Tab-separated table of C-alpha atoms in Angstrom:
chain	number	residue	atom	x	y	z
A	208	UNK	CA	83.133	-98.464	157.576
A	209	UNK	CA	82.979	-95.483	159.795
A	210	UNK	CA	80.352	-93.001	158.696
A	211	UNK	CA	80.722	-89.446	160.041
A	212	UNK	CA	78.176	-87.772	162.283
A	213	UNK	CA	75.937	-85.023	161.028
A	214	UNK	CA	77.119	-81.539	161.934
A	215	UNK	CA	74.120	-79.990	163.641
A	216	UNK	CA	71.275	-80.882	165.988
A	217	UNK	CA	67.781	-79.480	166.196
A	218	UNK	CA	66.975	-81.551	169.264
A	219	UNK	CA	69.322	-82.642	172.026
A	220	UNK	CA	69.765	-86.338	172.798
A	221	UNK	CA	67.876	-87.294	175.974
A	222	UNK	CA	68.983	-90.180	178.172
A	223	UNK	CA	66.775	-93.164	178.928
A	224	UNK	CA	66.735	-95.303	182.054
A	225	UNK	CA	69.291	-98.110	182.074
A	226	UNK	CA	68.053	-101.611	181.278
A	227	UNK	CA	71.079	-103.603	182.405
A	228	UNK	CA	74.709	-103.111	183.340
A	229	UNK	CA	76.207	-100.702	185.835
A	230	UNK	CA	74.640	-97.286	185.384
A	231	UNK	CA	75.901	-95.278	188.366
A	232	UNK	CA	79.340	-93.725	187.987
A	233	UNK	CA	81.751	-94.671	190.760
A	234	UNK	CA	83.051	-91.710	192.766
A	235	UNK	CA	86.548	-93.222	192.516
A	236	UNK	CA	86.596	-93.047	188.733
A	237	UNK	CA	89.197	-90.810	187.062
A	238	UNK	CA	87.788	-87.371	186.236
A	239	UNK	CA	88.732	-85.197	183.263
A	240	UNK	CA	87.654	-81.529	183.504
A	241	UNK	CA	87.342	-80.400	179.899
A	242	UNK	CA	86.531	-76.716	180.186
A	243	UNK	CA	89.637	-75.993	182.257
A	244	UNK	CA	91.657	-76.270	179.027
A	245	UNK	CA	89.449	-74.311	176.609
A	246	UNK	CA	92.294	-71.829	176.044
A	247	UNK	CA	94.007	-74.504	173.961
A	248	UNK	CA	90.981	-75.112	171.729
A	249	UNK	CA	91.704	-72.183	169.419
A	250	UNK	CA	95.019	-73.526	168.085
A	251	UNK	CA	96.938	-76.747	167.636
A	252	UNK	CA	98.819	-77.881	170.729
A	253	UNK	CA	100.999	-80.939	171.304
A	254	UNK	CA	102.891	-81.449	174.543
A	255	UNK	CA	106.428	-82.816	174.540
A	256	UNK	CA	105.225	-85.694	176.725
A	257	UNK	CA	102.710	-86.844	174.088
A	258	UNK	CA	105.241	-86.568	171.249
A	259	UNK	CA	107.364	-89.272	172.872
A	260	UNK	CA	104.573	-91.839	173.165
A	261	UNK	CA	103.935	-92.880	169.547
A	262	UNK	CA	106.808	-94.995	168.245
A	263	UNK	CA	108.102	-96.870	165.192
A	264	UNK	CA	106.013	-95.445	162.352
A	265	UNK	CA	105.558	-97.777	159.394
A	266	UNK	CA	103.863	-96.954	156.103
A	267	UNK	CA	102.299	-98.997	153.321
A	268	UNK	CA	101.340	-97.327	150.047
A	269	UNK	CA	97.971	-98.656	148.876
A	270	UNK	CA	98.037	-99.506	145.191
A	271	UNK	CA	96.254	-97.119	142.862
A	272	UNK	CA	94.352	-98.498	139.882
A	273	UNK	CA	90.928	-97.994	138.338
A	274	UNK	CA	89.380	-100.885	140.286
A	275	UNK	CA	90.366	-99.522	143.703
A	276	UNK	CA	90.256	-95.716	143.693
A	277	UNK	CA	89.307	-94.860	147.281
A	278	UNK	CA	88.510	-91.168	147.048
A	279	UNK	CA	88.365	-88.869	150.054
A	280	UNK	CA	85.972	-90.745	152.359
A	281	UNK	CA	87.796	-94.030	152.891
A	282	UNK	CA	88.402	-95.491	156.336
A	283	UNK	CA	90.105	-98.577	157.708
A	284	UNK	CA	87.863	-101.507	158.606
A	285	UNK	CA	90.644	-103.811	159.786
A	286	UNK	CA	94.310	-104.675	159.433
A	287	UNK	CA	95.361	-108.310	159.769
A	288	UNK	CA	98.610	-110.168	158.986
A	289	UNK	CA	97.101	-110.881	155.559
A	290	UNK	CA	94.840	-107.957	154.639
A	291	UNK	CA	94.370	-104.222	154.854
A	292	UNK	CA	90.577	-103.852	154.696
A	293	UNK	CA	89.308	-100.420	153.663
A	294	UNK	CA	85.779	-99.118	153.209
A	295	UNK	CA	84.794	-96.353	150.843
A	296	UNK	CA	81.895	-95.322	148.572
A	297	UNK	CA	79.688	-98.310	149.542
A	298	UNK	CA	82.474	-100.762	148.737
A	299	UNK	CA	84.928	-102.838	150.785
A	300	UNK	CA	88.476	-103.139	149.409
A	301	UNK	CA	91.166	-105.697	150.258
A	302	UNK	CA	94.872	-104.873	149.919
A	303	UNK	CA	97.893	-107.013	150.732
A	304	UNK	CA	99.010	-106.203	154.282
A	305	UNK	CA	102.711	-106.059	153.366
A	306	UNK	CA	102.906	-104.688	149.830
A	307	UNK	CA	99.657	-102.712	149.601
A	308	UNK	CA	98.786	-104.454	146.319
A	309	UNK	CA	95.061	-104.441	145.548
A	310	UNK	CA	93.538	-107.925	145.877
A	311	UNK	CA	89.745	-107.754	145.626
A	312	UNK	CA	86.639	-105.791	146.573
A	313	UNK	CA	83.033	-106.253	147.617
A	314	UNK	CA	80.732	-104.203	145.397
A	315	UNK	CA	77.249	-105.743	145.502
A	316	UNK	CA	75.143	-102.583	145.400
A	317	UNK	CA	71.536	-103.069	144.378
A	318	UNK	CA	68.111	-104.153	145.571
A	319	UNK	CA	68.470	-107.904	145.004
A	320	UNK	CA	68.413	-110.515	147.796
A	321	UNK	CA	72.213	-110.854	147.690
A	322	UNK	CA	72.849	-107.124	147.375
A	323	UNK	CA	72.826	-104.031	149.584
A	324	UNK	CA	71.870	-100.444	148.803
A	325	UNK	CA	73.714	-98.838	151.692
A	326	UNK	CA	76.299	-99.671	154.344
A	327	UNK	CA	75.496	-98.483	157.848
A	328	UNK	CA	78.494	-100.309	159.245
A	329	UNK	CA	80.757	-103.225	158.391
A	330	UNK	CA	82.877	-105.694	160.308
A	331	UNK	CA	85.580	-108.104	159.066
A	332	UNK	CA	85.668	-111.542	160.701
A	333	UNK	CA	89.363	-112.363	160.386
A	334	UNK	CA	89.061	-115.994	161.475
A	335	UNK	CA	86.393	-116.908	158.905
A	336	UNK	CA	87.367	-114.282	156.306
A	337	UNK	CA	83.860	-112.857	156.080
A	338	UNK	CA	82.669	-109.276	155.883
A	339	UNK	CA	79.390	-108.505	157.671
A	340	UNK	CA	77.587	-105.523	156.175
A	341	UNK	CA	74.825	-103.890	158.197
A	342	UNK	CA	72.051	-102.383	156.083
A	343	UNK	CA	68.941	-100.610	157.351
A	344	UNK	CA	67.144	-103.802	158.372
A	345	UNK	CA	69.492	-106.736	157.756
A	346	UNK	CA	73.027	-107.989	158.082
A	347	UNK	CA	74.558	-109.704	155.055
A	348	UNK	CA	77.880	-111.527	154.904
A	349	UNK	CA	80.288	-111.768	151.963
A	350	UNK	CA	83.633	-113.300	151.110
A	351	UNK	CA	86.487	-110.932	150.215
A	352	UNK	CA	85.900	-111.557	146.506
A	353	UNK	CA	82.284	-110.349	146.833
A	354	UNK	CA	80.590	-113.759	146.964
A	355	UNK	CA	77.355	-113.575	148.962
A	356	UNK	CA	77.217	-115.986	151.924
A	357	UNK	CA	74.222	-115.393	154.200
A	358	UNK	CA	71.570	-112.957	155.366
A	359	UNK	CA	70.580	-112.271	158.957
A	360	UNK	CA	67.140	-110.581	159.073
A	361	UNK	CA	67.607	-108.526	162.207
A	362	UNK	CA	66.959	-104.889	163.056
A	363	UNK	CA	69.244	-102.030	162.206
A	364	UNK	CA	72.803	-102.061	163.570
A	365	UNK	CA	74.771	-98.824	163.545
A	366	UNK	CA	77.980	-100.307	165.009
A	367	UNK	CA	79.516	-103.757	164.812
A	368	UNK	CA	82.589	-105.003	166.663
A	369	UNK	CA	84.107	-108.237	167.912
A	370	UNK	CA	85.891	-108.547	171.250
A	371	UNK	CA	86.821	-111.536	173.387
A	372	UNK	CA	83.428	-111.049	175.092
A	373	UNK	CA	81.648	-111.692	171.792
A	374	UNK	CA	79.997	-109.579	169.122
A	375	UNK	CA	78.778	-106.118	170.059
A	376	UNK	CA	76.406	-103.869	168.183
A	377	UNK	CA	74.155	-100.871	168.611
A	378	UNK	CA	70.786	-102.392	167.952
A	379	UNK	CA	67.473	-100.792	167.073
A	380	UNK	CA	64.698	-102.066	169.339
A	381	UNK	CA	61.930	-99.893	167.974
A	382	UNK	CA	62.048	-98.164	164.639
A	383	UNK	CA	64.280	-95.112	165.181
A	384	UNK	CA	62.939	-94.764	168.730
A	385	UNK	CA	65.344	-96.609	170.993
A	386	UNK	CA	68.818	-98.059	170.489
A	387	UNK	CA	70.613	-100.472	172.794
A	388	UNK	CA	74.198	-101.611	173.041
A	389	UNK	CA	73.773	-105.351	172.624
A	390	UNK	CA	75.946	-108.416	173.141
A	391	UNK	CA	75.242	-110.887	170.330
A	392	UNK	CA	75.872	-114.560	169.654
A	393	UNK	CA	77.532	-116.009	166.537
A	394	UNK	CA	74.203	-115.942	164.679
A	395	UNK	CA	73.774	-112.216	165.437
A	396	UNK	CA	70.960	-112.869	167.908
A	397	UNK	CA	70.812	-110.505	170.885
A	398	UNK	CA	71.937	-112.299	174.069
A	399	UNK	CA	71.518	-109.289	176.337
A	400	UNK	CA	71.390	-105.532	175.986
A	401	UNK	CA	72.664	-102.616	178.024
A	402	UNK	CA	72.038	-98.929	178.518
A	403	UNK	CA	69.133	-97.872	176.298
A	404	UNK	CA	71.780	-95.456	175.217
A	405	UNK	CA	69.971	-92.327	174.120
A	406	UNK	CA	66.910	-91.407	172.186
A	407	UNK	CA	67.602	-90.720	168.554
A	408	UNK	CA	68.128	-87.038	167.821
A	409	UNK	CA	66.276	-85.016	165.204
A	410	UNK	CA	68.232	-83.299	162.468
A	411	UNK	CA	66.367	-80.698	160.422
A	412	UNK	CA	63.119	-81.845	161.963
A	413	UNK	CA	62.765	-85.318	160.452
A	414	UNK	CA	66.104	-87.158	160.213
A	415	UNK	CA	67.387	-89.152	163.170
A	416	UNK	CA	70.865	-89.872	164.539
A	417	UNK	CA	71.488	-93.147	166.355
A	418	UNK	CA	74.129	-93.454	169.098
A	419	UNK	CA	77.579	-94.871	168.346
A	420	UNK	CA	80.452	-96.514	170.160
A	421	UNK	CA	84.197	-96.443	169.546
A	422	UNK	CA	86.599	-99.386	169.559
A	423	UNK	CA	90.184	-99.806	170.745
A	424	UNK	CA	92.321	-102.750	171.807
A	425	UNK	CA	89.536	-105.313	172.156
A	426	UNK	CA	87.163	-102.921	173.949
A	427	UNK	CA	84.204	-100.812	172.980
A	428	UNK	CA	83.528	-97.393	174.527
A	429	UNK	CA	80.334	-95.377	174.689
A	430	UNK	CA	79.392	-92.048	176.253
A	431	UNK	CA	76.328	-91.817	178.504
A	432	UNK	CA	75.891	-88.272	179.784
A	433	UNK	CA	79.242	-87.463	181.452
A	434	UNK	CA	80.412	-91.068	181.903
A	435	UNK	CA	82.503	-93.175	179.537
A	436	UNK	CA	81.568	-96.882	179.656
A	437	UNK	CA	83.527	-99.887	178.411
A	438	UNK	CA	82.916	-103.638	178.217
A	439	UNK	CA	84.237	-105.993	180.877
A	440	UNK	CA	83.245	-109.657	181.243
A	441	UNK	CA	80.118	-109.275	179.084
A	442	UNK	CA	78.994	-106.153	180.922
A	443	UNK	CA	79.338	-102.429	180.434
A	444	UNK	CA	81.036	-100.645	183.310
A	445	UNK	CA	81.988	-96.983	183.878
A	446	UNK	CA	85.615	-96.205	183.030
A	447	UNK	CA	85.940	-92.472	183.711
A	448	UNK	CA	83.965	-89.256	184.080
A	449	UNK	CA	84.230	-86.299	181.699
A	450	UNK	CA	83.126	-83.054	183.357
A	451	UNK	CA	82.295	-80.527	180.639
A	452	UNK	CA	81.446	-77.668	183.001
A	453	UNK	CA	79.999	-74.707	181.132
A	454	UNK	CA	80.544	-76.581	177.848
A	455	UNK	CA	77.918	-79.179	178.768
A	456	UNK	CA	74.873	-78.966	176.528
A	457	UNK	CA	71.769	-78.288	178.640
A	458	UNK	CA	68.909	-80.791	178.416
A	459	UNK	CA	66.313	-78.120	177.762
A	460	UNK	CA	67.685	-77.069	174.359
A	461	UNK	CA	64.947	-78.903	172.359
A	462	UNK	CA	65.029	-76.967	169.053
A	463	UNK	CA	66.979	-73.863	170.029
A	464	UNK	CA	70.556	-75.012	169.375
A	465	UNK	CA	71.146	-72.837	166.302
A	466	UNK	CA	69.875	-69.763	168.138
A	467	UNK	CA	71.965	-70.450	171.235
A	468	UNK	CA	75.114	-70.959	169.192
A	469	UNK	CA	74.451	-67.738	167.261
A	470	UNK	CA	74.187	-65.943	170.603
A	471	UNK	CA	77.714	-67.012	171.455
A	472	UNK	CA	76.942	-69.902	173.803
A	473	UNK	CA	79.317	-72.843	173.324
A	474	UNK	CA	78.343	-76.473	173.843
A	475	UNK	CA	80.153	-79.721	173.200
A	476	UNK	CA	78.155	-81.857	170.776
A	477	UNK	CA	78.414	-85.378	169.395
A	478	UNK	CA	81.390	-86.415	171.506
A	479	UNK	CA	83.160	-89.775	171.527
A	480	UNK	CA	86.054	-91.090	173.595
A	481	UNK	CA	88.244	-94.147	174.070
A	482	UNK	CA	91.171	-95.123	176.290
A	483	UNK	CA	94.600	-96.430	175.352
A	484	UNK	CA	96.823	-97.080	178.355
A	485	UNK	CA	96.692	-93.942	180.522
A	486	UNK	CA	95.474	-91.759	177.663
A	487	UNK	CA	91.962	-90.706	176.702
A	488	UNK	CA	91.415	-89.839	173.041
A	489	UNK	CA	88.385	-87.542	172.929
A	490	UNK	CA	86.853	-85.879	169.879
A	491	UNK	CA	83.845	-83.607	169.775
A	492	UNK	CA	82.144	-80.789	167.914
A	493	UNK	CA	82.287	-77.275	169.353
A	494	UNK	CA	80.966	-74.224	167.485
A	495	UNK	CA	80.351	-76.480	164.452
A	496	UNK	CA	84.032	-77.412	164.259
A	497	UNK	CA	85.531	-80.785	165.101
A	498	UNK	CA	88.212	-81.035	167.786
A	499	UNK	CA	90.634	-83.900	168.496
A	500	UNK	CA	92.138	-84.011	171.994
A	501	UNK	CA	94.320	-86.351	174.065
A	502	UNK	CA	94.257	-86.318	177.885
A	503	UNK	CA	96.385	-87.859	180.625
A	504	UNK	CA	93.865	-89.888	182.642
A	505	UNK	CA	95.984	-89.818	185.824
A	506	UNK	CA	96.647	-86.085	185.978
A	507	UNK	CA	93.666	-84.857	183.945
A	508	UNK	CA	95.976	-82.689	181.806
A	509	UNK	CA	95.440	-81.938	178.136
A	510	UNK	CA	98.321	-83.403	176.112
A	511	UNK	CA	97.301	-82.568	172.546
A	512	UNK	CA	94.668	-80.667	170.576
A	513	UNK	CA	94.031	-80.186	166.867
A	514	UNK	CA	91.119	-79.413	164.568
A	515	UNK	CA	92.506	-81.651	161.824
A	516	UNK	CA	93.364	-84.913	163.586
A	517	UNK	CA	95.745	-86.483	166.077
A	518	UNK	CA	99.489	-85.844	166.013
A	519	UNK	CA	101.286	-88.850	164.460
A	520	UNK	CA	104.926	-89.302	163.384
A	521	UNK	CA	105.248	-90.207	159.690
A	522	UNK	CA	109.011	-90.637	159.886
A	523	UNK	CA	111.918	-89.156	161.854
A	524	UNK	CA	111.527	-85.746	160.194
A	525	UNK	CA	107.804	-85.386	159.536
A	526	UNK	CA	104.679	-85.433	161.666
A	527	UNK	CA	101.109	-85.330	160.376
A	528	UNK	CA	97.620	-84.824	161.756
A	529	UNK	CA	95.348	-87.760	161.048
A	530	UNK	CA	92.349	-89.603	162.390
A	531	UNK	CA	92.893	-92.995	164.005
A	532	UNK	CA	90.628	-95.263	161.962
A	533	UNK	CA	91.693	-98.328	163.929
A	534	UNK	CA	93.466	-99.081	167.222
A	535	UNK	CA	94.266	-102.765	167.553
A	536	UNK	CA	96.881	-104.732	169.528
A	537	UNK	CA	98.408	-101.467	170.789
A	538	UNK	CA	98.919	-100.185	167.252
A	539	UNK	CA	97.210	-97.144	165.804
A	540	UNK	CA	96.333	-97.016	162.106
A	541	UNK	CA	95.406	-94.057	159.931
A	542	UNK	CA	95.059	-93.298	156.234
A	543	UNK	CA	97.190	-90.304	155.210
A	544	UNK	CA	95.644	-88.469	152.293
A	545	UNK	CA	97.364	-86.838	149.338
A	546	UNK	CA	96.330	-83.419	150.667
A	547	UNK	CA	98.026	-84.049	154.015
A	548	UNK	CA	101.178	-85.370	152.350
A	549	UNK	CA	101.245	-82.374	149.980
A	550	UNK	CA	101.391	-80.036	153.009
A	551	UNK	CA	104.788	-81.533	153.789
A	552	UNK	CA	106.064	-81.611	150.193
A	553	UNK	CA	105.758	-85.390	150.029
A	554	UNK	CA	103.224	-85.403	147.191
A	555	UNK	CA	102.020	-83.143	144.438
A	556	UNK	CA	98.628	-81.584	145.108
A	557	UNK	CA	97.376	-82.920	141.765
A	558	UNK	CA	98.365	-86.486	142.628
A	559	UNK	CA	95.283	-88.724	142.764
A	560	UNK	CA	97.036	-91.778	144.233
A	561	UNK	CA	95.433	-93.785	146.995
A	562	UNK	CA	96.439	-92.829	150.548
A	563	UNK	CA	99.243	-94.208	152.656
A	564	UNK	CA	98.475	-96.521	155.543
A	565	UNK	CA	100.387	-95.297	158.609
A	566	UNK	CA	100.890	-97.558	161.620
A	567	UNK	CA	102.403	-96.421	164.950
A	568	UNK	CA	103.150	-98.368	168.125
A	569	UNK	CA	100.974	-97.301	171.070
A	570	UNK	CA	102.132	-99.780	173.708
A	571	UNK	CA	104.058	-96.964	175.389
A	572	UNK	CA	100.955	-94.846	176.081
A	573	UNK	CA	101.558	-94.743	179.836
A	574	UNK	CA	102.856	-91.579	181.467
């Protein structure tokens, strides 16, 4: 379940020295120069080239009933040939992958040994049909019907993912002091760790933010300074360089971010990126607003920009802006809310039905 970042910093995230993996960015890496396209950041922009890349939209209406009302903060955990797995409001819901009919949910909130009182992140193990829920200090696994299976008393994980390399997580080594991207075995024990990613950042003086990674097509991606890293053969290697130019947040900000922003200085904050084919999907906060952009890795050109999500075709006549909750097997998945559908006259604004699941083919994302 993807939890959103907080919207402001009081202390900038400082980098730590690498522990393992390849830290130095290769001079031959592709380079994207972000601030050369700032003129597009005021309005929505979608190039004709990008519009042709997302193909064959398919939709599934998720069933609406009292036991499975998702609300406005739901996100996709996984889509398999059998299930659509959705997280929302500290619950995990299972819908039929073809019909959208509600099947079951995990709702074990509480302080008991088989319960959880928060979900930092969750991961669905398709092969074994288990959901792993990361709490503050433990990982607990459940069957789709909510039956408790096992507890793993490890430190805090703020991301979980499974690739052909193995399990990956962002793992807390010292309490809210240092987080590592870790490769884990089947018992969730750390095999090796990479890139003591960044120190946690203060929010309002006493609340910390841990680093995150993004997932797409059997890879994880994480930003370290200006370099985007991805996993390859159980290692993290640099994939491309993002030059932010004058939009780069200076290291010496400490607690002056609010003042600097009020003085008109603009800095990219809390950015995340991933690659699909020759495209880089890059979202970030600028002037307290979120921006979604798509870039051609080969040419470095901006292909799309929006403040409300990525351009996606809903059908032959209608396009929507939505957030990719999942990119898997060259397919992009998003939940399309009632509000977004109402903008196009496809739903009444008072409709409280569950969202649509939209799937688009992304195997053509090569320019």
